[in-house]
Coordinates of C-alpha atoms and ligand atoms in Angstrom, one line a residue:
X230 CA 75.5 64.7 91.9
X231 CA 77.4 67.1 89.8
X232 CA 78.0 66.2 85.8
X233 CA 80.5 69.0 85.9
X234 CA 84.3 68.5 84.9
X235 CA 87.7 68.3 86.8
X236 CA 91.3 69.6 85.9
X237 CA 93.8 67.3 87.3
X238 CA 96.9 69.0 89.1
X239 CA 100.4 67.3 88.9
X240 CA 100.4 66.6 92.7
X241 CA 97.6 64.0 92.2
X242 CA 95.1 65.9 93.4
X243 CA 91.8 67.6 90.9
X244 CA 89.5 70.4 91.2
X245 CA 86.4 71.1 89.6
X246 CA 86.4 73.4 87.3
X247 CA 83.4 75.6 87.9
X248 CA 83.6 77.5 91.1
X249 CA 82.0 79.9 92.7
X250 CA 83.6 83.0 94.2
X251 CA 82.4 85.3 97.2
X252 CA 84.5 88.4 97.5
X253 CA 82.7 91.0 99.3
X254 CA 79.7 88.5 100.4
X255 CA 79.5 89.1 104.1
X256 CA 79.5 86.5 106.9
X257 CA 76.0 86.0 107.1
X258 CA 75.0 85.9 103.3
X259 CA 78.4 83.7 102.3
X260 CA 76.9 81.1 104.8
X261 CA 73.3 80.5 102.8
X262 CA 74.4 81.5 99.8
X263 CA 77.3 78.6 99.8
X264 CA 75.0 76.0 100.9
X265 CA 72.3 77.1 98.0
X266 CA 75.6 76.7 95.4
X267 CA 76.2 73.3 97.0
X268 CA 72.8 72.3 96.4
X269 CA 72.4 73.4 92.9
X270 CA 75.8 71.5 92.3
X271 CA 78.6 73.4 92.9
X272 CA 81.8 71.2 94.5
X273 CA 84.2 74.4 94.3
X274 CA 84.3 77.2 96.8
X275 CA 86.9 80.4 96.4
X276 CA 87.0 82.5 99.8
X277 CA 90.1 84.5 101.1
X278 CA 90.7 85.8 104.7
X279 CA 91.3 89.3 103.4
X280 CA 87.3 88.6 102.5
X281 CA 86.2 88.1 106.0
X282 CA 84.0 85.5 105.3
X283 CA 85.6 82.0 106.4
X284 CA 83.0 81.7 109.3
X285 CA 80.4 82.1 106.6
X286 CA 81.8 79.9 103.9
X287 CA 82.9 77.4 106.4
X288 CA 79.4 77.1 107.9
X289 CA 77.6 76.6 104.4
X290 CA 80.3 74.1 103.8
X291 CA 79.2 72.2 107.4
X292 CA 75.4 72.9 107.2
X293 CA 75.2 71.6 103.5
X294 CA 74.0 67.8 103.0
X295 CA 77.1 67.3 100.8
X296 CA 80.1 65.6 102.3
X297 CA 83.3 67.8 103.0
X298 CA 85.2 65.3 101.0
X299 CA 83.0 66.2 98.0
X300 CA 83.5 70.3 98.4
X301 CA 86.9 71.5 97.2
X302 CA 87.6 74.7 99.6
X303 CA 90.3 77.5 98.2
X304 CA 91.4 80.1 101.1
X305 CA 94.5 82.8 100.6
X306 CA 96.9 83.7 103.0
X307 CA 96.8 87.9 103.1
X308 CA 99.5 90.1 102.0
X309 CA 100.6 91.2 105.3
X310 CA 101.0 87.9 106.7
X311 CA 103.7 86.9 104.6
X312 CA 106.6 85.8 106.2
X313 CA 107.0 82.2 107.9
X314 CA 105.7 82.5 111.9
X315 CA 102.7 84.8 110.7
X316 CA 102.0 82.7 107.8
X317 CA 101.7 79.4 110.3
X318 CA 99.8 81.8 112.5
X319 CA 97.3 83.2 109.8
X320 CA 97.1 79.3 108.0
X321 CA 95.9 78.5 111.9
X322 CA 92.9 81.3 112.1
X323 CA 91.7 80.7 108.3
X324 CA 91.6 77.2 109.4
X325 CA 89.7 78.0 112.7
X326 CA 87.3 80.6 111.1
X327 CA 86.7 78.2 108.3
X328 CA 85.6 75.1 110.9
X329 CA 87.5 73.0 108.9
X330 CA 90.5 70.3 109.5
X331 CA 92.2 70.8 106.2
X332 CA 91.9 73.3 102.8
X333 CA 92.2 71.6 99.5
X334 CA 93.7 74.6 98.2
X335 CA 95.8 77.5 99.9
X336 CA 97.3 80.1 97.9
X337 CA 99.8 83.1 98.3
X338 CA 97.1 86.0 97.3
X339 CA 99.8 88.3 96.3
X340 CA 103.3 87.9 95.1
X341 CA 103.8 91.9 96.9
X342 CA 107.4 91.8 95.6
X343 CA 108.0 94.9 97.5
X344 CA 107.9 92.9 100.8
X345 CA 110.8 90.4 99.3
X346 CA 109.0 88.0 101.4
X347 CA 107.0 85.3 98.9
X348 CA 109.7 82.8 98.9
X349 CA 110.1 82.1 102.2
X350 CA 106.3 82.2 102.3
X351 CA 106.5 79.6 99.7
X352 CA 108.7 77.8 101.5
X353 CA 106.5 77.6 104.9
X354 CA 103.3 76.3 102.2
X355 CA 105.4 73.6 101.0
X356 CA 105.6 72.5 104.8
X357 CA 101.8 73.2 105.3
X358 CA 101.2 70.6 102.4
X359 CA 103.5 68.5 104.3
X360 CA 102.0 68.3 107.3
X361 CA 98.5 67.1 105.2
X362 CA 96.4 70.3 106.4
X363 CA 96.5 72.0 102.7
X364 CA 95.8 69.0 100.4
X365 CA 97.6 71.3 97.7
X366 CA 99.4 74.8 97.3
X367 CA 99.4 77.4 94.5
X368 CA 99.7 81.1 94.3
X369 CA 97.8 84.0 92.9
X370 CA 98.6 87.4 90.7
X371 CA 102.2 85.7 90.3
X372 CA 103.6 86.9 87.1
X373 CA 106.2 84.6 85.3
X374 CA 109.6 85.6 87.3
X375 CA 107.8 84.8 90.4
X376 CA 106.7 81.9 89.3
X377 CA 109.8 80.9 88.2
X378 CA 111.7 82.2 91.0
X379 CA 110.1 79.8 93.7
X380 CA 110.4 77.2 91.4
X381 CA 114.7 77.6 90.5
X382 CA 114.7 77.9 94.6
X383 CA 112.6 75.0 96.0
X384 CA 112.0 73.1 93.1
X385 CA 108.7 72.4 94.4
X386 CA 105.7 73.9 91.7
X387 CA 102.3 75.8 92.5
X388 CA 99.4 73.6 90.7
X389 CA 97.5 76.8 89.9
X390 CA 98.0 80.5 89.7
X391 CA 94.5 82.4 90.1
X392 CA 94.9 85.3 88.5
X393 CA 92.5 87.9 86.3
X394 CA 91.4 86.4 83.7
X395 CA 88.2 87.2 81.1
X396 CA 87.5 88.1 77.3
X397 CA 88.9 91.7 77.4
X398 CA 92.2 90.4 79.1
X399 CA 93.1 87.2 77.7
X400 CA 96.8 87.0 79.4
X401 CA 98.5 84.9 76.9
X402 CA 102.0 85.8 77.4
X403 CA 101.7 84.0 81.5
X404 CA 99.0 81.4 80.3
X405 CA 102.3 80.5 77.7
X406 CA 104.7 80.1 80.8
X407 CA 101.9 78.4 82.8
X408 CA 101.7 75.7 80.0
X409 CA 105.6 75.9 80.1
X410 CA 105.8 75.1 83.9
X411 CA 102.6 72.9 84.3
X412 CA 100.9 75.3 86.2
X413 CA 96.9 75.4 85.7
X414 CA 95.0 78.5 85.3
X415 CA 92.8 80.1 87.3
X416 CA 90.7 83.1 86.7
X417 CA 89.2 85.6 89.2
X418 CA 87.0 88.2 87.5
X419 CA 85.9 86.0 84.8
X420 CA 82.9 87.6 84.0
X421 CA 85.2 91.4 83.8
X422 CA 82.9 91.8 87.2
X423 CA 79.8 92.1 85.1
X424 CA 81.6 94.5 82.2
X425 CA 81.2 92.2 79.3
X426 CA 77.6 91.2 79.0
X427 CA 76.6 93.7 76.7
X428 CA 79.6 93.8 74.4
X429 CA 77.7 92.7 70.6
X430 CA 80.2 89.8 70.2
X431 CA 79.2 88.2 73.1
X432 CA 75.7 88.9 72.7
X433 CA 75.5 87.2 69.2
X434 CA 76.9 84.5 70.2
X435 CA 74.3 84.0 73.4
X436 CA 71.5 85.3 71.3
X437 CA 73.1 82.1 68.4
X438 CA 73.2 79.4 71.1
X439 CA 69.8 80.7 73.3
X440 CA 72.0 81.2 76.4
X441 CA 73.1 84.2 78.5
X442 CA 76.5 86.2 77.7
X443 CA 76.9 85.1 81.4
X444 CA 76.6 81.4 80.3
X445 CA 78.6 82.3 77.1
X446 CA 81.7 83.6 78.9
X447 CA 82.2 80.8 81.5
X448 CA 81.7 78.3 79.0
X449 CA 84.7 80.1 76.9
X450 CA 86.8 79.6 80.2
X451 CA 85.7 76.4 80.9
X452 CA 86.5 75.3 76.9
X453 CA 89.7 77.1 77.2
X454 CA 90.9 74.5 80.0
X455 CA 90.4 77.3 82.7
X456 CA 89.3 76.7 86.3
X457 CA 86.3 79.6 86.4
X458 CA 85.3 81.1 90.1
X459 CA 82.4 83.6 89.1
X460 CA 80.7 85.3 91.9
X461 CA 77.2 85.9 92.7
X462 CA 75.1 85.8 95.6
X463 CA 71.9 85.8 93.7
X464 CA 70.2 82.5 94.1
X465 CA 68.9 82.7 89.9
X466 CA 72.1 83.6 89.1
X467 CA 74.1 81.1 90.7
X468 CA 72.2 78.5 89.1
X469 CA 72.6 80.5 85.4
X470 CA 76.8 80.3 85.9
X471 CA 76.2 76.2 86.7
X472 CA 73.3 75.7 83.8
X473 CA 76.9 75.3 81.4
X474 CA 77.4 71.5 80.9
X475 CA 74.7 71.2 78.3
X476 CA 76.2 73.2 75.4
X477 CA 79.5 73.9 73.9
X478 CA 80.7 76.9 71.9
X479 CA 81.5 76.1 67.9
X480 CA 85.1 76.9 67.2
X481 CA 84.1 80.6 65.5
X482 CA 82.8 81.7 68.9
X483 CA 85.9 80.8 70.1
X484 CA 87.6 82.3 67.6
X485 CA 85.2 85.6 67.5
X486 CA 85.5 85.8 71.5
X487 CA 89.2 85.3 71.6
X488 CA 89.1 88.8 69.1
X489 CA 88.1 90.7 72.2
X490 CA 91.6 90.8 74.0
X491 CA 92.5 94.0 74.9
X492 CA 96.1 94.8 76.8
X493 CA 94.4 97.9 78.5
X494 CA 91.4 95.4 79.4
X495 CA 92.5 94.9 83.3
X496 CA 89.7 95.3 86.0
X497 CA 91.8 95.2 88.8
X498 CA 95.0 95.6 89.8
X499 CA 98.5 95.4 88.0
X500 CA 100.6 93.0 90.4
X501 CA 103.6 94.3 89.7
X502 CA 102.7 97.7 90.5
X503 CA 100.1 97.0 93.4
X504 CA 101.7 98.1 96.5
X505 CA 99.8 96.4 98.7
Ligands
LIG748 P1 83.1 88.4 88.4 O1 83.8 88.6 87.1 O2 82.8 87.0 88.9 O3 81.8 89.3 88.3 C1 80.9 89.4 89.4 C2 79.8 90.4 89.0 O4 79.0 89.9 88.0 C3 78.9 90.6 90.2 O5 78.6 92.0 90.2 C4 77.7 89.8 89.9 O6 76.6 90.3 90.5 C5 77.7 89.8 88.4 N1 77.1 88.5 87.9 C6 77.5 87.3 88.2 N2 76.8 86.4 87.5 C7 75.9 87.1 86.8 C8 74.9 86.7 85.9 N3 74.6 85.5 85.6 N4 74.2 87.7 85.3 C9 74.4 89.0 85.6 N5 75.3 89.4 86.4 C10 76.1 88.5 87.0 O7 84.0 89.2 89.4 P2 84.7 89.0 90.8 O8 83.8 88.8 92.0 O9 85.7 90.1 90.9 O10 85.6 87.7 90.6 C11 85.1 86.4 91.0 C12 85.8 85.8 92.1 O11 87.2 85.8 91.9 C13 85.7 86.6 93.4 O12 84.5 86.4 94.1 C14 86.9 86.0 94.2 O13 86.5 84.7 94.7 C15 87.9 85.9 93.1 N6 88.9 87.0 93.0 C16 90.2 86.8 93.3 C17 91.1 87.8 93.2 C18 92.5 87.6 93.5 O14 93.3 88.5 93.7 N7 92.9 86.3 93.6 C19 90.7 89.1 92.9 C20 89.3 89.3 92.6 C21 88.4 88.3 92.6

């Protein structure tokens, strides 16, 4: 069992907080290295087919001893499959690469306004969740008009919008209009992709509590009301980013950490210039 800790979306359904994400964990090391996460407690996986490993991830998922309705599976429809007939087409090869009769959570991994093509993609989710083989729907990298656009035009709400997220890029401007439209958070990159572990605020305040900055940044997420998806494929490691649910950061570490905000503090892409 897990003592770990849910957010609730507002279509009924919850996800746990504490993920773990596997971009650019091949095939054969997603498969072991999801069933070790599931072991050490971990109910959240975060693939994507653009990471060509669904075969992997879905065969941890299978060859683990915990129940599929236990493991809470996130998959992303690609950029280039946006667009009704190939999203239905590209839902039904995740689906079949994954092993899987249904995902608990399928988002849109890119708004890629240039393609003008997110809201009819939108609109072909909300008939995926419809048809019970996506338990729920949300988006990623959406920025606050694309949110809102999809919303004004279907009326129909993502529960989460995954987007980067970590101590050097705090995003409060969307996390204002996420609170707004009851949309969760989600972050990828929490961890800045390993940037952030030797910065002296964070390092205090690990050195303070006897914990890593690893274990001191996903516990700011998690304390923020994020949902956190840090990736590792390290078997030490991914037990470090779950050893969180015995501590708690003191309001001036929240304080002192929230300090580190930088607007020039992306790791990744811009969406609204990413032309992919
Ligand atoms: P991350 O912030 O999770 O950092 C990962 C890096 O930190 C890796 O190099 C890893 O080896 C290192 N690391 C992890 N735990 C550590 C520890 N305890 N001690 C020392 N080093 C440690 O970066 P990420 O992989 O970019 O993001 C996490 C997940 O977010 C991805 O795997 C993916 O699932 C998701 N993601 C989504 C998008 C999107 O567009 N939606 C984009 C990027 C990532």
């Amino acid at each position: 069992m897990t003592n770990q800790s849910c957010i609730d979306f507002h279509d009924g359904n919850r996800i746990p907080q504490l993920g773990l994400g596997v971009y650019k964990t091949p095939d054969d090391i997603a498969a072991p290295t999801v069933r070790k996460a599931l072991e050490s407690g971990y109910r959240h996986i975060d693939t994507a087919a653009i990471y060509e490993n669904e075969r992997g991830v879905g065969e941890g998922v299978r060859s683990s001893n915990v129940p599929r309705e236990d493991i809470f599976v996130t998959t992303k429809l690609w950029n280039d499959n946006q667009g009704r007939d190939k999203t239905l087409k590209a839902f039904d090869e995740s689906l079949n690469r994954l092993g899987l009769d249904y995902v608990d959570l399928y988002l849109i991994h890119w708004p890629s306004p240039q393609r003008g093509l997110y809201l009819e993609t939108w609109k072909t989710f909300i008939e995926l969740k419809e048809q019970g083989r996506v338990r729920s729907i949300g988006v990623s990298n959406f920025c606050a008009e694309h949110l809102d656009h999809i919303i004004d035009e279907t009326g129909v709400k993502p529960v989460i919008n995954q987007i980067e997220l970590h101590p050097m890029f705090q995003q409060a401007e969307l996390r204002g209009a996420h609170a707004r439209l009851g949309v969760e958070t989600e972050c990828w990159s929490p961890l800045g992709q390993g940037t952030i572990f030797e910065n002296p605020t964070i390092t205090s305040i690990a050195d303070k509590h006897g914990r890593t900055p690893a274990q001191i940044i996903i516990r700011w997420h998690l304390e923020n009301g994020f949902v956190v998806i840090p990736k590792s494929s390290n078997p030490a490691r991914i037990d470090e980013n779950f050893n969180v649910f015995d501590f708690k950061l003191d309001s001036s570490d929240m304080q002192a950490i929230g300090g580190l905000n930088s607007d020039h503090g992306r790791v990744g892409p811009d969406p609204m210039k990413a032309e992919f």
